[in-house]
Amino acid sequence: MSVVRIGLAERASGLSRPAAQRHWRGDHARLFAQLPGLVSYVQNHTVLDDRDEPLLGDPGFDIFAEVEFADEPTLDRAAASPYYRDVILADEKKLLDASRRTFLMTRRWLQTGTPHAGSYKVALFLTRKQEAV
């Protein structure tokens, strides 16, 4: 059973949403695809309206990526590799605001079928306001 690290981050200051999506989909994807031990790399791009705003409102992040590895030790080795430290992290400085990044670790359980090219994924992240005590 593989492990998937989901990363959420805002785009770097000064980058428009379309520019961030282009860099992420192009240059960054080509670099990330060379990461040792990577099983799959999925980018979830926000659907933008004709004003380049998120169709369903601003979710608070621009980057929503899923990286899959065979197991946790393989992921740990990839994250500690010189390639990740020197190439991926250097490119991420151009792409995203690392100070506002969040990670989730999951295990992938594909129940039926396979995703199709051009498919949409709708992910809704809700926060609950805490009542003052």
Coordinates of N, CA, C and O in Angstrom, one line a residue:
M1 N 0.9 -1.2 0.0 CA 0.0 0.0 0.0 C 0.9 1.2 0.0 O 1.8 1.4 0.8
S2 N 0.7 2.1 -1.0 CA 1.6 3.3 -1.1 C 1.2 4.4 -0.2 O 0.1 4.3 0.4
V3 N 2.1 5.4 0.0 CA 1.8 6.5 0.8 C 1.8 7.7 -0.2 O 2.5 7.8 -1.2
V4 N 0.9 8.7 0.2 CA 0.7 9.9 -0.7 C 0.9 11.1 0.3 O 0.2 11.2 1.3
R5 N 1.8 12.0 -0.1 CA 1.9 13.2 0.6 C 1.2 14.3 -0.2 O 1.5 14.5 -1.4
I6 N 0.2 14.9 0.4 CA -0.5 16.0 -0.2 C 0.1 17.3 0.3 O 0.2 17.5 1.5
G7 N 0.4 18.2 -0.6 CA 0.9 19.5 -0.3 C 0.0 20.6 -0.7 O -0.5 20.6 -1.9
L8 N -0.2 21.6 0.1 CA -1.1 22.7 -0.2 C -0.2 24.0 0.1 O 0.4 24.1 1.2
A9 N -0.2 24.9 -0.8 CA 0.6 26.2 -0.5 C 0.0 27.3 -1.4 O -0.6 27.0 -2.4
E10 N 0.2 28.5 -0.9 CA -0.1 29.7 -1.7 C 1.0 29.9 -2.7 O 2.2 29.5 -2.5
R11 N 0.7 30.5 -3.8 CA 1.7 30.8 -4.8 C 2.7 31.9 -4.3 O 2.3 32.6 -3.3
A12 N 3.8 32.0 -4.9 CA 4.8 33.0 -4.4 C 4.3 34.4 -4.7 O 3.6 34.6 -5.7
S13 N 4.7 35.3 -3.8 CA 4.4 36.7 -4.0 C 4.8 37.2 -5.3 O 5.9 36.9 -5.8
G14 N 3.9 37.9 -6.0 CA 4.3 38.5 -7.3 C 3.9 37.6 -8.5 O 4.0 38.1 -9.6
L15 N 3.5 36.4 -8.2 CA 3.0 35.5 -9.3 C 1.5 35.6 -9.4 O 0.8 35.4 -8.4
S16 N 1.0 35.8 -10.7 CA -0.4 35.7 -10.9 C -0.8 34.2 -10.8 O 0.0 33.3 -10.9
R17 N -2.1 33.9 -10.6 CA -2.5 32.5 -10.6 C -2.2 31.8 -11.9 O -1.7 30.7 -11.9
P18 N -2.5 32.4 -13.1 CA -2.2 31.8 -14.4 C -0.7 31.5 -14.5 O -0.3 30.5 -15.0
A19 N 0.2 32.5 -14.1 CA 1.6 32.3 -14.2 C 2.1 31.2 -13.3 O 2.9 30.4 -13.7
A20 N 1.5 31.1 -12.1 CA 1.9 30.1 -11.1 C 1.5 28.7 -11.7 O 2.3 27.7 -11.7
Q21 N 0.3 28.6 -12.3 CA -0.1 27.3 -12.9 C 0.7 26.9 -14.0 O 1.1 25.8 -14.2
R22 N 1.1 27.9 -14.9 CA 2.0 27.6 -16.0 C 3.4 27.0 -15.6 O 3.9 26.0 -16.1
H23 N 4.0 27.7 -14.6 CA 5.3 27.3 -14.1 C 5.2 25.9 -13.4 O 6.0 25.1 -13.7
W24 N 4.1 25.8 -12.6 CA 3.9 24.5 -11.9 C 3.7 23.3 -12.9 O 4.3 22.3 -12.8
R25 N 2.9 23.6 -13.9 CA 2.5 22.5 -14.9 C 3.7 22.2 -15.8 O 3.8 21.1 -16.3
G26 N 4.5 23.2 -16.1 CA 5.6 23.0 -17.0 C 7.0 22.7 -16.3 O 7.3 21.6 -16.1
D27 N 7.7 23.8 -16.0 CA 9.1 23.6 -15.5 C 9.1 22.8 -14.2 O 9.9 21.9 -14.1
H28 N 8.2 23.1 -13.3 CA 8.3 22.4 -12.0 C 7.9 20.9 -12.2 O 8.6 20.0 -11.6
A29 N 6.9 20.6 -13.0 CA 6.5 19.2 -13.2 C 7.7 18.4 -13.8 O 7.9 17.3 -13.4
R30 N 8.4 19.0 -14.8 CA 9.5 18.3 -15.4 C 10.6 18.0 -14.4 O 11.2 16.9 -14.4
L31 N 10.9 18.9 -13.5 CA 11.9 18.7 -12.5 C 11.4 17.6 -11.5 O 12.2 16.7 -11.1
F32 N 10.2 17.8 -11.0 CA 9.7 16.9 -10.0 C 9.6 15.4 -10.5 O 9.8 14.5 -9.7
A33 N 9.3 15.3 -11.8 CA 9.1 13.9 -12.3 C 10.4 13.1 -12.3 O 10.4 11.9 -12.4
Q34 N 11.5 13.8 -12.1 CA 12.8 13.1 -12.0 C 13.2 12.7 -10.6 O 14.3 12.2 -10.3
L35 N 12.3 12.9 -9.6 CA 12.6 12.6 -8.2 C 12.8 11.1 -8.0 O 11.9 10.4 -8.4
P36 N 13.9 10.7 -7.4 CA 14.1 9.2 -7.2 C 13.0 8.6 -6.4 O 12.6 9.2 -5.4
G37 N 12.5 7.5 -6.8 CA 11.5 6.7 -6.1 C 10.0 7.1 -6.3 O 9.1 6.5 -5.7
L38 N 9.8 8.2 -7.1 CA 8.5 8.7 -7.3 C 7.6 7.7 -8.0 O 8.0 7.2 -9.1
V39 N 6.4 7.3 -7.5 CA 5.5 6.5 -8.2 C 4.5 7.3 -9.1 O 4.3 7.0 -10.2
S40 N 4.0 8.3 -8.5 CA 3.1 9.2 -9.3 C 3.1 10.6 -8.7 O 3.4 10.8 -7.5
Y41 N 2.8 11.6 -9.6 CA 2.8 13.0 -9.2 C 1.6 13.6 -9.8 O 1.4 13.6 -11.1
V42 N 0.6 14.1 -9.0 CA -0.6 14.6 -9.5 C -0.7 16.1 -9.1 O -0.5 16.4 -7.9
Q43 N -1.0 16.9 -10.0 CA -1.2 18.3 -9.8 C -2.7 18.6 -9.9 O -3.3 18.2 -10.9
N44 N -3.3 19.2 -8.9 CA -4.7 19.6 -8.9 C -4.8 21.1 -9.1 O -4.5 21.9 -8.2
H45 N -5.1 21.5 -10.3 CA -5.1 23.0 -10.6 C -6.5 23.5 -10.4 O -7.5 22.9 -10.9
T46 N -6.6 24.6 -9.7 CA -7.9 25.3 -9.5 C -8.5 25.7 -10.9 O -7.7 26.3 -11.7
V47 N -9.7 25.5 -11.1 CA -10.4 26.0 -12.3 C -10.7 27.5 -12.1 O -11.2 27.9 -11.1
L48 N -10.1 28.2 -13.1 CA -10.3 29.7 -13.0 C -11.4 30.2 -13.9 O -11.6 29.6 -15.0
D49 N -12.0 31.3 -13.5 CA -13.0 31.9 -14.3 C -12.4 32.8 -15.3 O -11.2 32.9 -15.4
D50 N -13.2 33.6 -16.0 CA -12.7 34.5 -17.1 C -11.9 35.7 -16.5 O -11.3 36.4 -17.2
R51 N -11.9 35.9 -15.2 CA -11.1 36.9 -14.5 C -9.9 36.4 -13.8 O -9.2 37.0 -13.0
D52 N -9.6 35.1 -14.1 CA -8.5 34.4 -13.5 C -8.6 34.2 -12.0 O -7.6 34.2 -11.2
E53 N -9.9 34.1 -11.5 CA -10.2 33.9 -10.1 C -10.7 32.4 -10.0 O -11.3 31.9 -11.0
P54 N -10.5 31.8 -8.9 CA -11.0 30.4 -8.7 C -12.6 30.4 -8.9 O -13.3 31.2 -8.3
L55 N -13.0 29.5 -9.7 CA -14.4 29.4 -10.0 C -15.3 29.2 -8.8 O -16.4 29.8 -8.7
L56 N -14.9 28.5 -7.8 CA -15.7 28.3 -6.5 C -15.2 29.2 -5.4 O -15.5 28.9 -4.2
G57 N -14.5 30.2 -5.6 CA -14.0 31.1 -4.6 C -12.6 30.7 -4.2 O -12.1 29.6 -4.5
D58 N -11.9 31.6 -3.5 CA -10.5 31.4 -3.2 C -10.4 30.4 -2.0 O -10.9 30.6 -0.9
P59 N -9.7 29.2 -2.3 CA -9.6 28.2 -1.2 C -8.5 28.5 -0.2 O -8.4 27.8 0.8
G60 N -7.7 29.5 -0.4 CA -6.6 29.9 0.5 C -5.3 29.2 0.1 O -4.3 29.4 0.8
F61 N -5.3 28.5 -1.0 CA -4.0 28.0 -1.6 C -4.1 27.9 -3.1 O -5.2 27.9 -3.6
D62 N -3.0 27.9 -3.7 CA -2.9 27.8 -5.2 C -2.3 26.5 -5.6 O -2.6 26.0 -6.8
I63 N -1.5 25.9 -4.8 CA -0.8 24.6 -5.2 C -1.4 23.5 -4.3 O -1.6 23.6 -3.1
F64 N -1.9 22.5 -5.0 CA -2.5 21.3 -4.4 C -1.9 20.1 -5.1 O -2.4 19.7 -6.2
A65 N -0.9 19.5 -4.6 CA -0.2 18.4 -5.3 C -0.2 17.2 -4.4 O -0.3 17.2 -3.2
E66 N -0.2 16.0 -5.2 CA -0.1 14.7 -4.5 C 1.1 14.0 -5.1 O 1.2 13.8 -6.3
V67 N 2.0 13.6 -4.2 CA 3.1 12.8 -4.6 C 3.0 11.4 -3.9 O 2.8 11.3 -2.7
E68 N 3.2 10.4 -4.7 CA 3.0 9.0 -4.2 C 4.3 8.3 -4.3 O 5.1 8.3 -5.3
F69 N 4.6 7.5 -3.2 CA 5.8 6.7 -3.1 C 5.4 5.3 -2.6 O 4.3 5.2 -2.0
A70 N 6.2 4.3 -2.9 CA 5.8 2.9 -2.5 C 5.6 2.8 -1.0 O 4.8 2.0 -0.5
D71 N 6.4 3.5 -0.2 CA 6.3 3.4 1.2 C 7.0 4.7 1.9 O 7.6 5.5 1.2
E72 N 6.9 4.8 3.2 CA 7.4 5.9 3.9 C 8.9 6.1 3.8 O 9.4 7.2 3.6
P73 N 9.7 5.0 4.0 CA 11.1 5.1 3.8 C 11.6 5.6 2.5 O 12.5 6.4 2.4
T74 N 10.9 5.2 1.4 CA 11.2 5.7 0.1 C 10.9 7.2 0.0 O 11.7 8.0 -0.6
L75 N 9.8 7.7 0.5 CA 9.5 9.1 0.5 C 10.5 9.9 1.3 O 11.0 10.9 0.9
D76 N 10.9 9.3 2.5 CA 11.9 10.0 3.3 C 13.3 10.1 2.6 O 13.9 11.2 2.6
R77 N 13.7 9.1 1.9 CA 14.9 9.1 1.1 C 14.9 10.2 0.0 O 15.8 10.9 -0.2
A78 N 13.7 10.2 -0.7 CA 13.6 11.2 -1.8 C 13.6 12.6 -1.2 O 14.3 13.5 -1.8
A79 N 13.0 12.9 -0.1 CA 12.9 14.2 0.5 C 14.3 14.6 1.1 O 14.6 15.8 1.2
A80 N 15.1 13.6 1.4 CA 16.5 13.9 1.9 C 17.5 13.9 0.8 O 18.7 14.2 1.1
S81 N 17.1 13.6 -0.4 CA 18.1 13.5 -1.5 C 18.7 14.9 -1.9 O 18.0 15.9 -1.8
P82 N 19.9 14.9 -2.4 CA 20.5 16.2 -2.9 C 19.7 16.8 -4.0 O 19.5 18.0 -4.1
Y83 N 19.1 15.9 -4.8 CA 18.3 16.4 -6.0 C 17.1 17.2 -5.4 O 16.8 18.3 -5.9
Y84 N 16.4 16.7 -4.4 CA 15.2 17.4 -3.8 C 15.7 18.7 -3.2 O 15.1 19.7 -3.4
R85 N 16.8 18.6 -2.4 CA 17.2 19.8 -1.7 C 17.7 20.9 -2.6 O 17.4 22.1 -2.4
D86 N 18.5 20.5 -3.6 CA 19.2 21.5 -4.5 C 18.3 21.9 -5.7 O 18.5 23.1 -6.1
V87 N 17.5 21.0 -6.2 CA 16.8 21.4 -7.4 C 15.3 21.7 -7.1 O 14.8 22.8 -7.5
I88 N 14.6 20.8 -6.5 CA 13.2 21.0 -6.2 C 12.9 22.1 -5.3 O 12.1 23.0 -5.6
L89 N 13.6 22.2 -4.2 CA 13.4 23.3 -3.2 C 13.8 24.6 -3.8 O 13.1 25.6 -3.6
A90 N 14.8 24.7 -4.6 CA 15.2 25.9 -5.3 C 14.1 26.4 -6.2 O 13.8 27.6 -6.3
D91 N 13.5 25.5 -7.0 CA 12.5 25.9 -7.9 C 11.2 26.3 -7.1 O 10.5 27.2 -7.5
E92 N 10.9 25.6 -6.0 CA 9.7 26.0 -5.2 C 9.8 27.4 -4.7 O 8.8 28.0 -4.5
K93 N 11.0 27.9 -4.5 CA 11.1 29.3 -4.0 C 10.6 30.3 -5.0 O 10.1 31.3 -4.7
K94 N 10.6 29.9 -6.3 CA 10.0 30.7 -7.4 C 8.5 30.5 -7.5 O 7.8 31.4 -8.0
L95 N 8.0 29.4 -7.0 CA 6.6 29.0 -7.3 C 5.7 29.2 -6.1 O 4.6 29.7 -6.3
L96 N 6.1 28.9 -4.9 CA 5.2 29.0 -3.7 C 5.8 29.6 -2.5 O 7.0 29.8 -2.4
D97 N 4.8 30.0 -1.6 CA 5.2 30.6 -0.3 C 5.3 29.4 0.7 O 4.3 28.9 1.2
A98 N 6.6 29.0 0.9 CA 6.8 27.8 1.8 C 6.4 28.1 3.3 O 6.2 27.2 4.0
S99 N 6.3 29.4 3.6 CA 6.0 29.7 5.0 C 4.5 29.4 5.3 O 4.1 29.3 6.5
R100 N 3.7 29.2 4.2 CA 2.3 28.9 4.4 C 1.9 27.6 3.8 O 0.8 27.4 3.3
R101 N 2.8 26.6 3.9 CA 2.6 25.3 3.3 C 2.1 24.4 4.3 O 2.4 24.4 5.5
T102 N 1.2 23.5 3.9 CA 0.6 22.4 4.7 C 0.8 21.1 4.0 O 0.6 21.0 2.8
F103 N 1.1 20.0 4.8 CA 1.2 18.7 4.2 C 0.2 17.8 4.9 O 0.0 17.9 6.1
L104 N -0.3 16.8 4.2 CA -1.1 15.7 4.8 C -0.5 14.4 4.3 O -0.1 14.4 3.1
M105 N -0.5 13.4 5.1 CA 0.0 12.1 4.6 C -1.2 11.2 4.6 O -2.0 11.1 5.6
T106 N -1.3 10.5 3.5 CA -2.5 9.6 3.3 C -2.0 8.2 2.7 O -0.8 8.1 2.2
R107 N -2.8 7.3 2.8 CA -2.6 6.0 2.1 C -3.7 5.9 1.0 O -4.8 6.2 1.2
R108 N -3.2 5.6 -0.2 CA -4.2 5.5 -1.4 C -4.9 4.2 -1.4 O -4.2 3.2 -1.4
W109 N -6.2 4.2 -1.4 CA -7.0 3.0 -1.6 C -7.9 3.2 -2.8 O -9.0 3.8 -2.7
L110 N -7.5 2.8 -4.0 CA -8.3 3.0 -5.2 C -9.4 1.9 -5.1 O -9.0 0.7 -5.1
Q111 N -10.6 2.2 -5.1 CA -11.7 1.3 -4.9 C -12.1 0.7 -6.2 O -12.2 -0.6 -6.4
T112 N -12.3 1.5 -7.2 CA -12.7 1.0 -8.6 C -12.2 1.9 -9.6 O -12.1 3.1 -9.4
G113 N -12.0 1.4 -10.8 CA -11.7 2.2 -12.0 C -10.4 3.0 -11.9 O -9.6 2.8 -11.0
T114 N -10.2 3.8 -12.9 CA -9.0 4.6 -12.9 C -9.4 6.0 -13.3 O -10.4 6.2 -14.1
P115 N -8.7 7.0 -12.9 CA -9.0 8.4 -13.3 C -8.8 8.6 -14.8 O -8.0 7.9 -15.4
H116 N -9.6 9.4 -15.4 CA -9.6 9.7 -16.8 C -9.0 11.1 -17.1 O -9.2 12.0 -16.3
A117 N -8.2 11.2 -18.2 CA -7.7 12.5 -18.6 C -8.8 13.5 -18.7 O -9.9 13.2 -19.2
G118 N -8.6 14.7 -18.2 CA -9.6 15.8 -18.3 C -10.6 15.7 -17.2 O -11.6 16.5 -17.2
S119 N -10.5 14.8 -16.3 CA -11.4 14.6 -15.2 C -11.3 15.8 -14.2 O -10.2 16.5 -14.2
Y120 N -12.3 16.1 -13.5 CA -12.3 17.1 -12.4 C -12.2 16.4 -11.1 O -12.8 15.3 -10.9
K121 N -11.5 17.0 -10.1 CA -11.6 16.6 -8.7 C -12.1 17.7 -7.9 O -11.6 18.9 -8.1
V122 N -13.1 17.5 -7.2 CA -13.6 18.6 -6.3 C -13.3 18.3 -4.9 O -13.6 17.2 -4.4
A123 N -12.5 19.1 -4.3 CA -12.0 19.0 -2.9 C -12.5 20.2 -2.2 O -12.2 21.3 -2.5
L124 N -13.3 20.0 -1.1 CA -13.8 21.1 -0.3 C -13.2 21.0 1.1 O -13.3 20.0 1.8
F125 N -12.5 22.1 1.4 CA -11.8 22.1 2.7 C -12.6 23.1 3.6 O -12.7 24.3 3.2
L126 N -13.2 22.7 4.6 CA -13.9 23.5 5.5 C -13.2 23.7 6.9 O -12.6 22.7 7.3
T127 N -13.3 24.8 7.4 CA -12.8 25.0 8.8 C -14.0 25.3 9.7 O -15.0 25.9 9.3
R128 N -13.9 24.9 10.9 CA -14.9 25.2 11.9 C -14.4 26.3 12.8 O -13.3 26.2 13.4
K129 N -15.2 27.3 13.0 CA -14.8 28.4 13.9 C -15.0 27.9 15.3 O -15.9 27.3 15.7
Q130 N -14.0 28.2 16.1 CA -14.0 27.9 17.5 C -14.7 29.0 18.3 O -14.6 30.1 18.0
E131 N -15.6 28.5 19.2 CA -16.3 29.5 20.0 C -15.3 29.9 21.1 O -14.5 29.2 21.7
A132 N -15.4 31.2 21.4 CA -14.6 31.8 22.5 C -15.0 31.2 23.8 O -16.2 31.0 24.1
V133 N -14.0 30.9 24.7 CA -14.3 30.2 26.0 C -14.3 31.3 27.0 O -13.6 32.2 27.1

